[in-house]
mmCIF file of C-alpha atoms (C1' of nucleotides) in Angstrom:
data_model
loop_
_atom_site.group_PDB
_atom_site.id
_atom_site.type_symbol
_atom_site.label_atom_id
_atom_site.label_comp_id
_atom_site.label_asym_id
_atom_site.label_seq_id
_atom_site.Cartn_x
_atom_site.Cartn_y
_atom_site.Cartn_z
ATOM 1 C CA UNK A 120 89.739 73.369 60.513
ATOM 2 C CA UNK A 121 88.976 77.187 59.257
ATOM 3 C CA UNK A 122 85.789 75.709 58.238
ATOM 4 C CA UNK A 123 83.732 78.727 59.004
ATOM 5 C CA UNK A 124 85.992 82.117 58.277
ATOM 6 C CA UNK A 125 89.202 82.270 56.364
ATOM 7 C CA UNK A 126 90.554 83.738 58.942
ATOM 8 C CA UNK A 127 89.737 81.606 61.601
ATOM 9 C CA UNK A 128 93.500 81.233 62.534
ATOM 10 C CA UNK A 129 94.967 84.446 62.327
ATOM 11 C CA UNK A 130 91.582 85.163 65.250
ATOM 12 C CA UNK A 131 92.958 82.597 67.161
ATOM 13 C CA UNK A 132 96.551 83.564 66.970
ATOM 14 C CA UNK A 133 94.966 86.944 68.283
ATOM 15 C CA UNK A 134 93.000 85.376 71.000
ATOM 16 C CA UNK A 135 95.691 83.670 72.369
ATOM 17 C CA UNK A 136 98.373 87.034 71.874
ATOM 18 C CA UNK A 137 95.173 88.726 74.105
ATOM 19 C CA UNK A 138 94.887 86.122 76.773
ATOM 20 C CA UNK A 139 99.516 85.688 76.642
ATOM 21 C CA UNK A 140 99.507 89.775 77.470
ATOM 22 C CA UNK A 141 97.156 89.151 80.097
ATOM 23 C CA UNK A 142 98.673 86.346 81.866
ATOM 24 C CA UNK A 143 102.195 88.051 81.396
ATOM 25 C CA UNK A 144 100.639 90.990 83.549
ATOM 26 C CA UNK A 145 98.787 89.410 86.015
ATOM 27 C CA UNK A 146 101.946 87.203 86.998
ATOM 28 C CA UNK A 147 104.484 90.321 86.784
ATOM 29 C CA UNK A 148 102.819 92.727 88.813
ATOM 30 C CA UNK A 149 102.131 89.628 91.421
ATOM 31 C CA UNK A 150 105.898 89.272 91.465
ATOM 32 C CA UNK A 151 106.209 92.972 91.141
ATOM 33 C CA UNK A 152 104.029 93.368 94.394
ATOM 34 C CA UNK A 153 105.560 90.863 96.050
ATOM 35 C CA UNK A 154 109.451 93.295 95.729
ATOM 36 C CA UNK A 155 107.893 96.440 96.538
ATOM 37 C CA UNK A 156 105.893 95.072 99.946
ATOM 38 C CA UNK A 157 108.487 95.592 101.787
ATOM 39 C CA UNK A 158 108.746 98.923 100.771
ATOM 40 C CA UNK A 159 104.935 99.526 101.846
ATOM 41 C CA UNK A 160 104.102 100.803 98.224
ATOM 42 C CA UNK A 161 102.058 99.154 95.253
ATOM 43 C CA UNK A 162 103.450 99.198 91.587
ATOM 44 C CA UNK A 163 100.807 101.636 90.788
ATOM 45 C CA UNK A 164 102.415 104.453 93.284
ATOM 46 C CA UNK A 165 105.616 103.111 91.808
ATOM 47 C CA UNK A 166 104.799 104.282 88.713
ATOM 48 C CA UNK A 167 103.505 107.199 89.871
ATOM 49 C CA UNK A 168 106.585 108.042 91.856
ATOM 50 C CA UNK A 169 108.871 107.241 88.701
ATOM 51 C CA UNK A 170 106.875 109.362 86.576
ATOM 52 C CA UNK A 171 107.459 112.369 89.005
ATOM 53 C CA UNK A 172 110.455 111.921 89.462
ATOM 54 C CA UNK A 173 111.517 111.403 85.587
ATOM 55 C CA UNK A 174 109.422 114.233 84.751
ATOM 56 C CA UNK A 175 109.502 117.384 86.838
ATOM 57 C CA UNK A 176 106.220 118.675 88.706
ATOM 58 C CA UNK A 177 102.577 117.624 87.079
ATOM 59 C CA UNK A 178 99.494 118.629 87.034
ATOM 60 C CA UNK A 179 97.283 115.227 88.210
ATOM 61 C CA UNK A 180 95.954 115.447 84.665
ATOM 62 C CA UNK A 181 99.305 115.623 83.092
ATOM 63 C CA UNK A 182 100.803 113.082 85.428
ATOM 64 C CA UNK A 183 97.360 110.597 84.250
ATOM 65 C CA UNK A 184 98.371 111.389 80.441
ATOM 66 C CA UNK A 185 101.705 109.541 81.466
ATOM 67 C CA UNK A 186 100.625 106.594 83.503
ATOM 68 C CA UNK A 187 99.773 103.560 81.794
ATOM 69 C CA UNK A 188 98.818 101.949 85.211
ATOM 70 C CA UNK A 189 95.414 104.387 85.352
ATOM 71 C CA UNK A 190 93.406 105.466 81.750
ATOM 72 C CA UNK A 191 94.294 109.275 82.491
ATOM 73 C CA UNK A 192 90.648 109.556 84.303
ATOM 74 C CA UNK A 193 92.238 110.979 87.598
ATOM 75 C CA UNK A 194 94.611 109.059 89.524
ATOM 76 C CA UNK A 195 92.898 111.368 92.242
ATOM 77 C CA UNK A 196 93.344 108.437 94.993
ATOM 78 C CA UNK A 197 96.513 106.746 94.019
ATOM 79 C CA UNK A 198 97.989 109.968 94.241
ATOM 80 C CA UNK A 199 96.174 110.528 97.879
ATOM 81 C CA UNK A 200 97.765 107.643 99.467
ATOM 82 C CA UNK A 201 101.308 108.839 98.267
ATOM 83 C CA UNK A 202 100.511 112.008 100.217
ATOM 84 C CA UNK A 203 99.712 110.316 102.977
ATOM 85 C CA UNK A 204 102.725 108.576 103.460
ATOM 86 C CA UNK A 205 104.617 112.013 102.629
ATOM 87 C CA UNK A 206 106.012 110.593 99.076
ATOM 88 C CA UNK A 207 104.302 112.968 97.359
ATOM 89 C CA UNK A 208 103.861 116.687 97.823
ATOM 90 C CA UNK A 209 100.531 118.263 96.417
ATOM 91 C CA UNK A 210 101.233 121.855 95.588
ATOM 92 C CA UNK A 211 98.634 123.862 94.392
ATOM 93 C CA UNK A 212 99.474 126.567 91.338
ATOM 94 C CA UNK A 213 98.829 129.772 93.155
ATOM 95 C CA UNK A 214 98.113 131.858 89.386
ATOM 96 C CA UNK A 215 95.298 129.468 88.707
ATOM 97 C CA UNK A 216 94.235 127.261 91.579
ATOM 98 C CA UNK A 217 92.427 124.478 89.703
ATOM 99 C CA UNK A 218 95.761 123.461 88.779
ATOM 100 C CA UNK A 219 97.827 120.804 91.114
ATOM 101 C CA UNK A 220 101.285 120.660 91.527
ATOM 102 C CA UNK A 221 102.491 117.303 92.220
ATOM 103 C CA UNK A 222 106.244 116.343 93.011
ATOM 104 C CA UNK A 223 108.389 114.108 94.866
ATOM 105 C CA UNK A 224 109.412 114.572 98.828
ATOM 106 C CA UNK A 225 113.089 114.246 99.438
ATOM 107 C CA UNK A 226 112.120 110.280 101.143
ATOM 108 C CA UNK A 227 109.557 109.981 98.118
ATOM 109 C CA UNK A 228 112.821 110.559 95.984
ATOM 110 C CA UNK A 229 114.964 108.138 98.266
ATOM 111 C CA UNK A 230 112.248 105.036 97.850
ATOM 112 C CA UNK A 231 112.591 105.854 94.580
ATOM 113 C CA UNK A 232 115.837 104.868 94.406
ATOM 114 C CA UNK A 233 115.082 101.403 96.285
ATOM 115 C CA UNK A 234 111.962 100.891 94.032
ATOM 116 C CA UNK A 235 114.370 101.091 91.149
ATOM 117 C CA UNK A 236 116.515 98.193 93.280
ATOM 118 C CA UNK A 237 113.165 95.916 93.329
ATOM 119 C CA UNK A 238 111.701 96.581 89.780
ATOM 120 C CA UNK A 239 115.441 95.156 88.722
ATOM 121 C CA UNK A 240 115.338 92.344 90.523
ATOM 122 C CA UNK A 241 112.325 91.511 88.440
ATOM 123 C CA UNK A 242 113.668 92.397 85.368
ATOM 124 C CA UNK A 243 116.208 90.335 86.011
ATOM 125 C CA UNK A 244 113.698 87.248 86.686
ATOM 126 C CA UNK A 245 111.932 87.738 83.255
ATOM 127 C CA UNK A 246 115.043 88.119 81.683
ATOM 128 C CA UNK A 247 116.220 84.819 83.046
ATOM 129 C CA UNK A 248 112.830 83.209 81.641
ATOM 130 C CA UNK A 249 113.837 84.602 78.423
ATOM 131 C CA UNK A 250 116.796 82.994 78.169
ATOM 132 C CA UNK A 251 118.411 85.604 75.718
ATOM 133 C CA UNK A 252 115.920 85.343 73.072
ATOM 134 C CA UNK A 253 115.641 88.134 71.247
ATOM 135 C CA UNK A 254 113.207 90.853 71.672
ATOM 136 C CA UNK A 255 113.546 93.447 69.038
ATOM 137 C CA UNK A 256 110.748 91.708 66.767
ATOM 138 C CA UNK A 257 108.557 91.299 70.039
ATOM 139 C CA UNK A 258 108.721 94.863 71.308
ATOM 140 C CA UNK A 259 107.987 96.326 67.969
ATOM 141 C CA UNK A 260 104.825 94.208 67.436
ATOM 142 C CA UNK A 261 103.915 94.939 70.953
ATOM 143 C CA UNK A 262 104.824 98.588 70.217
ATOM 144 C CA UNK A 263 102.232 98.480 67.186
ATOM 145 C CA UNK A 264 99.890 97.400 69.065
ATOM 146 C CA UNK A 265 100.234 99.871 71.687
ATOM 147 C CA UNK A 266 101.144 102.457 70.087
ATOM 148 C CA UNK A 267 97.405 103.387 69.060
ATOM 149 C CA UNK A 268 96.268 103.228 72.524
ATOM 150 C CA UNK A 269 96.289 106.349 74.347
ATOM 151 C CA UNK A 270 98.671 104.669 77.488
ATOM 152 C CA UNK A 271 100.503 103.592 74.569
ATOM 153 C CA UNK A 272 100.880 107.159 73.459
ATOM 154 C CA UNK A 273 101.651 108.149 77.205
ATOM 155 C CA UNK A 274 104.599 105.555 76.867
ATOM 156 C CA UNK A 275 105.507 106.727 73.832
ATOM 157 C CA UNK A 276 105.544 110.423 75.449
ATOM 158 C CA UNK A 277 107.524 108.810 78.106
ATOM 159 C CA UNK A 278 110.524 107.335 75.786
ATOM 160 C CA UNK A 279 110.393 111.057 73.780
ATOM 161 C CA UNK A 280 110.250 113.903 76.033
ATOM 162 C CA UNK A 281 112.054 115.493 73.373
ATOM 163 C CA UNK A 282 108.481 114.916 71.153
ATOM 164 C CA UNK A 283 106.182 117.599 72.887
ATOM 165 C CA UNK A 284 105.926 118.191 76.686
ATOM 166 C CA UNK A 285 109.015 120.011 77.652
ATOM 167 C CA UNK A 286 107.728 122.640 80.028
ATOM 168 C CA UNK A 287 106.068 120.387 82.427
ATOM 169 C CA UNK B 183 124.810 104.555 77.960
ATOM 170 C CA UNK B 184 125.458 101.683 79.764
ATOM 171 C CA UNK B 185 127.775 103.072 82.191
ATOM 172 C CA UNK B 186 126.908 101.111 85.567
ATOM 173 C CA UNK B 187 126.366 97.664 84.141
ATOM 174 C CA UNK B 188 126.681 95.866 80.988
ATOM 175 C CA UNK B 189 123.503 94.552 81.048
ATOM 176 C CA UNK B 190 121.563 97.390 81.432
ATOM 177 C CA UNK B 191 120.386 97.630 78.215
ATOM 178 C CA UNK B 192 118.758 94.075 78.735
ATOM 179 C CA UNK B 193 116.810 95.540 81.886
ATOM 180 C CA UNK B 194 115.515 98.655 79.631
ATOM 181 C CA UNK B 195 114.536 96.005 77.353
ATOM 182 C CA UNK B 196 112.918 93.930 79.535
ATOM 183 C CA UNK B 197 110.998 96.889 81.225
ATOM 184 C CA UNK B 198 109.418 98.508 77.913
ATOM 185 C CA UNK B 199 108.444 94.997 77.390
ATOM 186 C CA UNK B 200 106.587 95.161 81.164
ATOM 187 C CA UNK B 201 105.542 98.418 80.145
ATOM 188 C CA UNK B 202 103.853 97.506 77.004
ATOM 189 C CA UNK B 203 102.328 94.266 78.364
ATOM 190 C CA UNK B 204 100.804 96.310 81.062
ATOM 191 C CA UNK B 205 99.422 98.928 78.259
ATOM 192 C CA UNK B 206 98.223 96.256 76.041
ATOM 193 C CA UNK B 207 96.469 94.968 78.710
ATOM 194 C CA UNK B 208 94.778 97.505 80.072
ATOM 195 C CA UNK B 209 93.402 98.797 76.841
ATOM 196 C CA UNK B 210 92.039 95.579 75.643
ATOM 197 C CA UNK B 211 90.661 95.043 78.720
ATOM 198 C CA UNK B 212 88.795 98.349 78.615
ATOM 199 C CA UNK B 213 87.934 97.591 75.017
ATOM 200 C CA UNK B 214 86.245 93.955 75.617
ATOM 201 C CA UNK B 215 84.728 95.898 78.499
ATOM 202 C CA UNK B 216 83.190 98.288 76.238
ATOM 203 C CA UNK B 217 81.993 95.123 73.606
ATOM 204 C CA UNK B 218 80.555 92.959 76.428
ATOM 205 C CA UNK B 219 78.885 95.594 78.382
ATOM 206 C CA UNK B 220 75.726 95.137 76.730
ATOM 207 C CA UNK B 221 75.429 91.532 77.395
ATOM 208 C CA UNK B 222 75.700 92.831 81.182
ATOM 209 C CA UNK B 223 78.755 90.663 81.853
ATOM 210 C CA UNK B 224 82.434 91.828 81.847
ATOM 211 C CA UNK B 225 85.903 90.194 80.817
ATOM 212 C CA UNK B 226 86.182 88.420 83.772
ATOM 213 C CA UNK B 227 82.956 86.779 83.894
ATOM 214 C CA UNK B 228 83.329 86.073 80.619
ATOM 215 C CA UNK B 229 86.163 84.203 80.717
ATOM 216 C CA UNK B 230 84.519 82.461 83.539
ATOM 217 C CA UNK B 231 81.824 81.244 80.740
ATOM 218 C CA UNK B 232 83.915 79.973 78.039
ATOM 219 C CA UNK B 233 86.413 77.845 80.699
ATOM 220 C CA UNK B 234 83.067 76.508 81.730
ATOM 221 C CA UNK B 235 81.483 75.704 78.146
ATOM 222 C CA UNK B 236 84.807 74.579 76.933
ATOM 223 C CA UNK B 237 85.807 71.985 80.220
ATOM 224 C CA UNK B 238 82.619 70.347 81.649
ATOM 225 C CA UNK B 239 81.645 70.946 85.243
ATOM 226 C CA UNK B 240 84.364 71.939 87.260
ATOM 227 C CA UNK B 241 85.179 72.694 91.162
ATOM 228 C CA UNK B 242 85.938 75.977 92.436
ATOM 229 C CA UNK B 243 89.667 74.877 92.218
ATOM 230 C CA UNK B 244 89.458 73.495 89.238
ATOM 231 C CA UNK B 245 87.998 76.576 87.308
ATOM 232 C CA UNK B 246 90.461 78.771 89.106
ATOM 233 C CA UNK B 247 93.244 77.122 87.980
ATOM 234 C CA UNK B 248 91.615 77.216 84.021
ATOM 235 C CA UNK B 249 91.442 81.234 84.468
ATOM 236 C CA UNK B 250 93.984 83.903 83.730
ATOM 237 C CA UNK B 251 92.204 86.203 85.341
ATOM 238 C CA UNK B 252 92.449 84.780 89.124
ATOM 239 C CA UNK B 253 95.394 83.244 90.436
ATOM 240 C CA UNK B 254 93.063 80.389 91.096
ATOM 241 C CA UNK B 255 92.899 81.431 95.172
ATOM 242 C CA UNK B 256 88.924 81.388 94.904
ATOM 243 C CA UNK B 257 86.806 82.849 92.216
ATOM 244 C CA UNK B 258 83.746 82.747 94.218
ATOM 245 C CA UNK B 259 82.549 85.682 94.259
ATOM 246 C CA UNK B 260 83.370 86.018 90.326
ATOM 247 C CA UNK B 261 81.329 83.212 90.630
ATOM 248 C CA UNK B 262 78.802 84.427 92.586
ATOM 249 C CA UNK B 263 77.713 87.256 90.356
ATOM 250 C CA UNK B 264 77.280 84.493 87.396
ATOM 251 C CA UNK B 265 74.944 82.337 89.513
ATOM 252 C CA UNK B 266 73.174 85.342 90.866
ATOM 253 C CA UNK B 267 72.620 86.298 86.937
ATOM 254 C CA UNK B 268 71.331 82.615 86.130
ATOM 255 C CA UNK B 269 74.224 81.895 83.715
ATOM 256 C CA UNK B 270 76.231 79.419 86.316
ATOM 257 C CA UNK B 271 74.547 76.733 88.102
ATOM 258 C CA UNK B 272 76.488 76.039 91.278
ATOM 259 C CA UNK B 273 75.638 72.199 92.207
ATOM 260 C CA UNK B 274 76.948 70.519 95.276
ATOM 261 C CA UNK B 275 79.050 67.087 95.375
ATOM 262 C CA UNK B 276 77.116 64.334 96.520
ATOM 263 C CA UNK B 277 79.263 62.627 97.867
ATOM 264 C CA UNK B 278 81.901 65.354 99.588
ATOM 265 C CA UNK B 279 79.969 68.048 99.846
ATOM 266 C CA UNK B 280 83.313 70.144 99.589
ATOM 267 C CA UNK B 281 83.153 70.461 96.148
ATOM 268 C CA UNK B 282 80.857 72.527 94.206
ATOM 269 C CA UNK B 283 80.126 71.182 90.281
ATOM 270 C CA UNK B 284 79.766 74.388 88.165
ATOM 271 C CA UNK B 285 78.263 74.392 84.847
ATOM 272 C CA UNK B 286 76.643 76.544 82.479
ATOM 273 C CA UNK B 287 72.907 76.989 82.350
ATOM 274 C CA UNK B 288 71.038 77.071 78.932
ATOM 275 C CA UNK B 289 71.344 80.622 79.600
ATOM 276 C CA UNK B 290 75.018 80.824 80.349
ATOM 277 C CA UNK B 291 75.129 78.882 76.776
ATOM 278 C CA UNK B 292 73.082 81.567 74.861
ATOM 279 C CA UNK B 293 75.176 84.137 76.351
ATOM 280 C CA UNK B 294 78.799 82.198 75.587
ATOM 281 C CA UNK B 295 77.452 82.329 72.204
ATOM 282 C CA UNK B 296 76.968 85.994 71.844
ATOM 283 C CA UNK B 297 80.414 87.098 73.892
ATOM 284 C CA UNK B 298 82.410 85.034 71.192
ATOM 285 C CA UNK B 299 80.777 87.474 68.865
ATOM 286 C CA UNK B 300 81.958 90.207 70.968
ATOM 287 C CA UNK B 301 85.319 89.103 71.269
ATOM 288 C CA UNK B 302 85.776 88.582 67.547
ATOM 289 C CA UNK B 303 84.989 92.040 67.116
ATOM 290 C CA UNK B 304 88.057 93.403 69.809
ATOM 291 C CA UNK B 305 90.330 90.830 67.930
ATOM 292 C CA UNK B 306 89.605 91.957 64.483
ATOM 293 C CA UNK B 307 90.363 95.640 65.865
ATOM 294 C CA UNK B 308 93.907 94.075 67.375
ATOM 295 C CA UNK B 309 94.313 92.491 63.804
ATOM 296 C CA UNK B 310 94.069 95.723 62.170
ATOM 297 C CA UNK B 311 96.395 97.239 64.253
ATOM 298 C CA UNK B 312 98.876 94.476 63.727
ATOM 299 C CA UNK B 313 98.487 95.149 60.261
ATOM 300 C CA UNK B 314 99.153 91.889 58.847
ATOM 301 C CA UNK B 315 102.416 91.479 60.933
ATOM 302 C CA UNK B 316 103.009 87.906 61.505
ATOM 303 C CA UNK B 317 102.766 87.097 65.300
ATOM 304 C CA UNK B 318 105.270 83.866 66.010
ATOM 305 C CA UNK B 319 107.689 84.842 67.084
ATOM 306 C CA UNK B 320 106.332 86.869 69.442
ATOM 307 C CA UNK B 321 103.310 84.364 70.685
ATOM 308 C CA UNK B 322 106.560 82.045 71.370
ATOM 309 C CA UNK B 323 108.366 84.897 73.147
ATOM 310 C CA UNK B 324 105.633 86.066 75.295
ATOM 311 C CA UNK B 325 104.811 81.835 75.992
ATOM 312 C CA UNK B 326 108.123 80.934 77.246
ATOM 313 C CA UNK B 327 107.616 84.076 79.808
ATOM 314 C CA UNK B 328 104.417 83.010 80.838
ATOM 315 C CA UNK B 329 104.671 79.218 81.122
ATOM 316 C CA UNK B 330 106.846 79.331 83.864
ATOM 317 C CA UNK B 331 104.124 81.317 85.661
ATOM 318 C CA UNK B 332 100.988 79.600 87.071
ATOM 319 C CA UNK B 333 98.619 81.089 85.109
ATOM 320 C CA UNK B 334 100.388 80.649 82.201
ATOM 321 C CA UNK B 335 100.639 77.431 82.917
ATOM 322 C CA UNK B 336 96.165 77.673 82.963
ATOM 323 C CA UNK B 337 96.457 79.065 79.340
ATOM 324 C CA UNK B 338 98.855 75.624 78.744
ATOM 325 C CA UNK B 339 96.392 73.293 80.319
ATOM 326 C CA UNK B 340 93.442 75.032 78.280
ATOM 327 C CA UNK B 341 95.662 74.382 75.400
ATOM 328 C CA UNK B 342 96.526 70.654 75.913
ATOM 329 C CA UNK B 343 94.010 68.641 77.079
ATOM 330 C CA UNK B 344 91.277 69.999 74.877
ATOM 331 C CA UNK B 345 93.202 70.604 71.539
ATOM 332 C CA UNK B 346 89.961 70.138 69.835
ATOM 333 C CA UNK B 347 87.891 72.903 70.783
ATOM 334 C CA UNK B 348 87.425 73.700 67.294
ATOM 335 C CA UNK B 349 83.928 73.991 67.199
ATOM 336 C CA UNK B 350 83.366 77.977 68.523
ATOM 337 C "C1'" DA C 192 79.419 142.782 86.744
ATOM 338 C "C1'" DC C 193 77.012 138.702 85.780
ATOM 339 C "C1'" DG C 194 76.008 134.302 84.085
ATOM 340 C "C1'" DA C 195 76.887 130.334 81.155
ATOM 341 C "C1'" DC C 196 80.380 127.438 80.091
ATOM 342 C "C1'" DA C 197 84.794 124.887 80.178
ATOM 343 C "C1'" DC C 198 88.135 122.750 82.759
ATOM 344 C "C1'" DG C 199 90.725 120.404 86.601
ATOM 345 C "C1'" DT C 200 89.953 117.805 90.434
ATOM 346 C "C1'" DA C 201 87.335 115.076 93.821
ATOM 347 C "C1'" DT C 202 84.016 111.647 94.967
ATOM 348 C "C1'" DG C 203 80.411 107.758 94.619
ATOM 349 C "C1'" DT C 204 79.765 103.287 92.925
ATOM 350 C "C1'" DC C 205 80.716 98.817 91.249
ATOM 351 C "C1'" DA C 206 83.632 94.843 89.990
ATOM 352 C "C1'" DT C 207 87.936 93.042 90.310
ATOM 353 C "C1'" DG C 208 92.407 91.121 92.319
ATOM 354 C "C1'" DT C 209 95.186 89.812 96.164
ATOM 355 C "C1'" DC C 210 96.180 88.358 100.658
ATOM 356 C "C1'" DA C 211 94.788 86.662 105.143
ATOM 357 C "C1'" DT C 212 91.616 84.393 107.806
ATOM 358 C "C1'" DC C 213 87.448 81.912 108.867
ATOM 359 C "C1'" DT C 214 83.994 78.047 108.304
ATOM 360 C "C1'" DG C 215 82.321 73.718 107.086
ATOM 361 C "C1'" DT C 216 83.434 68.915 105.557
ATOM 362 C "C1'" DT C 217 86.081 64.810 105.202
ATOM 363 C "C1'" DG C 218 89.432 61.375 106.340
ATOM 364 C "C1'" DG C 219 92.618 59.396 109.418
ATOM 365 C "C1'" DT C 220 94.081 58.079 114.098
ATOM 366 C "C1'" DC C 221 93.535 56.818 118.544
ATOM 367 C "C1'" DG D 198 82.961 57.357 118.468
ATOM 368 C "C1'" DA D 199 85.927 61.502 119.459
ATOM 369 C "C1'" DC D 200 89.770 64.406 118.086
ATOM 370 C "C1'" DC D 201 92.503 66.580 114.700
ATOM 371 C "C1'" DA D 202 94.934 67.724 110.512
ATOM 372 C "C1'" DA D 203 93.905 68.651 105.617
ATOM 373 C "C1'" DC D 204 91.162 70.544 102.259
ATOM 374 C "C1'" DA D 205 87.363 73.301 99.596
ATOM 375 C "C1'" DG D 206 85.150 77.193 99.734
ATOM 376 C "C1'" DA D 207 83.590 81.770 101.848
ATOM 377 C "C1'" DT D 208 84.530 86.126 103.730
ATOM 378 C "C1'" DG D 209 86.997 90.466 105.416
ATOM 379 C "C1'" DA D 210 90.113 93.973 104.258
ATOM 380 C "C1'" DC D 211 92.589 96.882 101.157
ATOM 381 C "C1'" DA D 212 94.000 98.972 96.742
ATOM 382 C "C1'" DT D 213 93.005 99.323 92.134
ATOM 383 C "C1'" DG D 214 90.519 100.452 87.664
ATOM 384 C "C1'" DA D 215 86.711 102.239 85.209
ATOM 385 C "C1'" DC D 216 82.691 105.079 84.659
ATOM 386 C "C1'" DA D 217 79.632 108.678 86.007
ATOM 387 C "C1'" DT D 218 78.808 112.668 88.502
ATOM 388 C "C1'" DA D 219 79.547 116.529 91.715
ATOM 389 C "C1'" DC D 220 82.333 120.534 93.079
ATOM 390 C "C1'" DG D 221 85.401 124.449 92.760
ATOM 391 C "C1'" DT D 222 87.704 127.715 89.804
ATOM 392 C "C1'" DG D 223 88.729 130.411 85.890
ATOM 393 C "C1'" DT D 224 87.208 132.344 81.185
ATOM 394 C "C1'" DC D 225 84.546 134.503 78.053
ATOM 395 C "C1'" DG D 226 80.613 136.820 76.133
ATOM 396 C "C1'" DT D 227 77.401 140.193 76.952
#
DNA sequence: ACGACACGTATGTCATGTCATCTGTTGGTC
DNA sequence: GACCAACAGATGACATGACATACGTGTCGT
């Protein structure tokens, strides 16, 4: 079969691990969607609003270094529409005013708190389809993968606060 | 730790694990972006191309139920933008003039040829960073999540019926 | 003080994705 | 043959994502 390239396979295997993560993320933000519609939010701003509240006030740069959902650019509109709905509150740093910021309303922090209810109910569906397997080998291939990325780093700075960014 | 319920563990489990799909995602993504960008297509399109070269003419359906990247509701205008680029040929049925019959054109061929070039290169850098790990286990864990999903159930279909695509 | 530069944020543009709805075509029923 | 439900595809609307660029603000060198 590897007629061509020795490695033939182990592309393959790769391929199909590529097109696997894909499917796997298409179909859980679709479910994902689907729990927090009622809640009139997307699982972007859901992210957004767990970041906040997990980690204190942000800058919008500092808050993109942390989402995986949005490559750090500027979640300039995702953070807009939070506003809007009063989830959000944009603060601007009065020593230097280039500076945003951002932190949860009191009613952004109480949707957090039923976003938390819908993101389990999801959990709860993939952990069904796992059936108990085991995921320790998974995550840390996954991890390995990730890890190199920068939203894998902003994961990563998300499971160790301890690692760098205290005083945001 | 696990205070309120005895499976919370399992949902912090499961969540990295949604986490890290979603970061592995988006980063590929960008990064086949970056490789196919100057063939002038992107990953969706592509994928578009290689469901088409790999199962003959297809319907709109038909093709949207092959692709991960649409939950099959209607490609079109993914479709459109191949058709306007003379790599799709969009032919009519006949006999019900419902259906469409999309194929490649010599073109779209060329091009197929070229993007598998392209996506060698992303999975050689994925292979790197999985640093020789071996991957099934976790191609079997990440399956039996996604084959209960529809478009997992697309990558099972391009997996069954034409087992012998070896020729790429 | 002034001007170039760096930096944080905002905005324009394009291509997805997703859902809802509309249009055209066919087949079945009367 | 006319009506109508079912189906394939197209389109409108909205929110992302990604990239490039514009704008406002502070910093630093002179």
């Amino acid at each position: 079969m590897t007629y061509v390239s020795c490695n033939m396979s182990v592309m393959k295997v790769v391929e199909e691990l590529r097109y696997l993560v894909l499917a796997i993320q298409r179909e859980g933000n679709r479910l994902l969607a689907a729990e927090l519609r009622p809640l009139g939010i997307t699982p972007s701003q859901a992210e957004v609003l767990r970041v906040l509240r997990d980690h204190g006030p942000l800058t919008l740069n500092a808050l993109g270094g942390l989402l995986v959902c949005e490559t750090g650019n500027s979640p300039s509109r995702l953070v807009d529409r939070l506003v809007a709905q009063g989830l959000v509150k944009r603060g601007i740093d009065t020593i230097d005013r280039r500076y945003l910021a951002l932190s949860l309303t009191p009613q952004g922090r109480a949707l957090h708190r039923r976003i938390i209810t819908a993101e389990n109910r999801l959990h709860r569906t993939m952990d069904d389809r796992l059936a108990g397997q085991a995921l320790d080998e998974t995550i840390s291939t996954l991890r390995s993968l990730a890890d190199a990325f920068p939203t894998g780093a902003a994961l990563a700075r998300r499971r160790g606060p301890a690692l760098a960014h205290q005083e945001n």
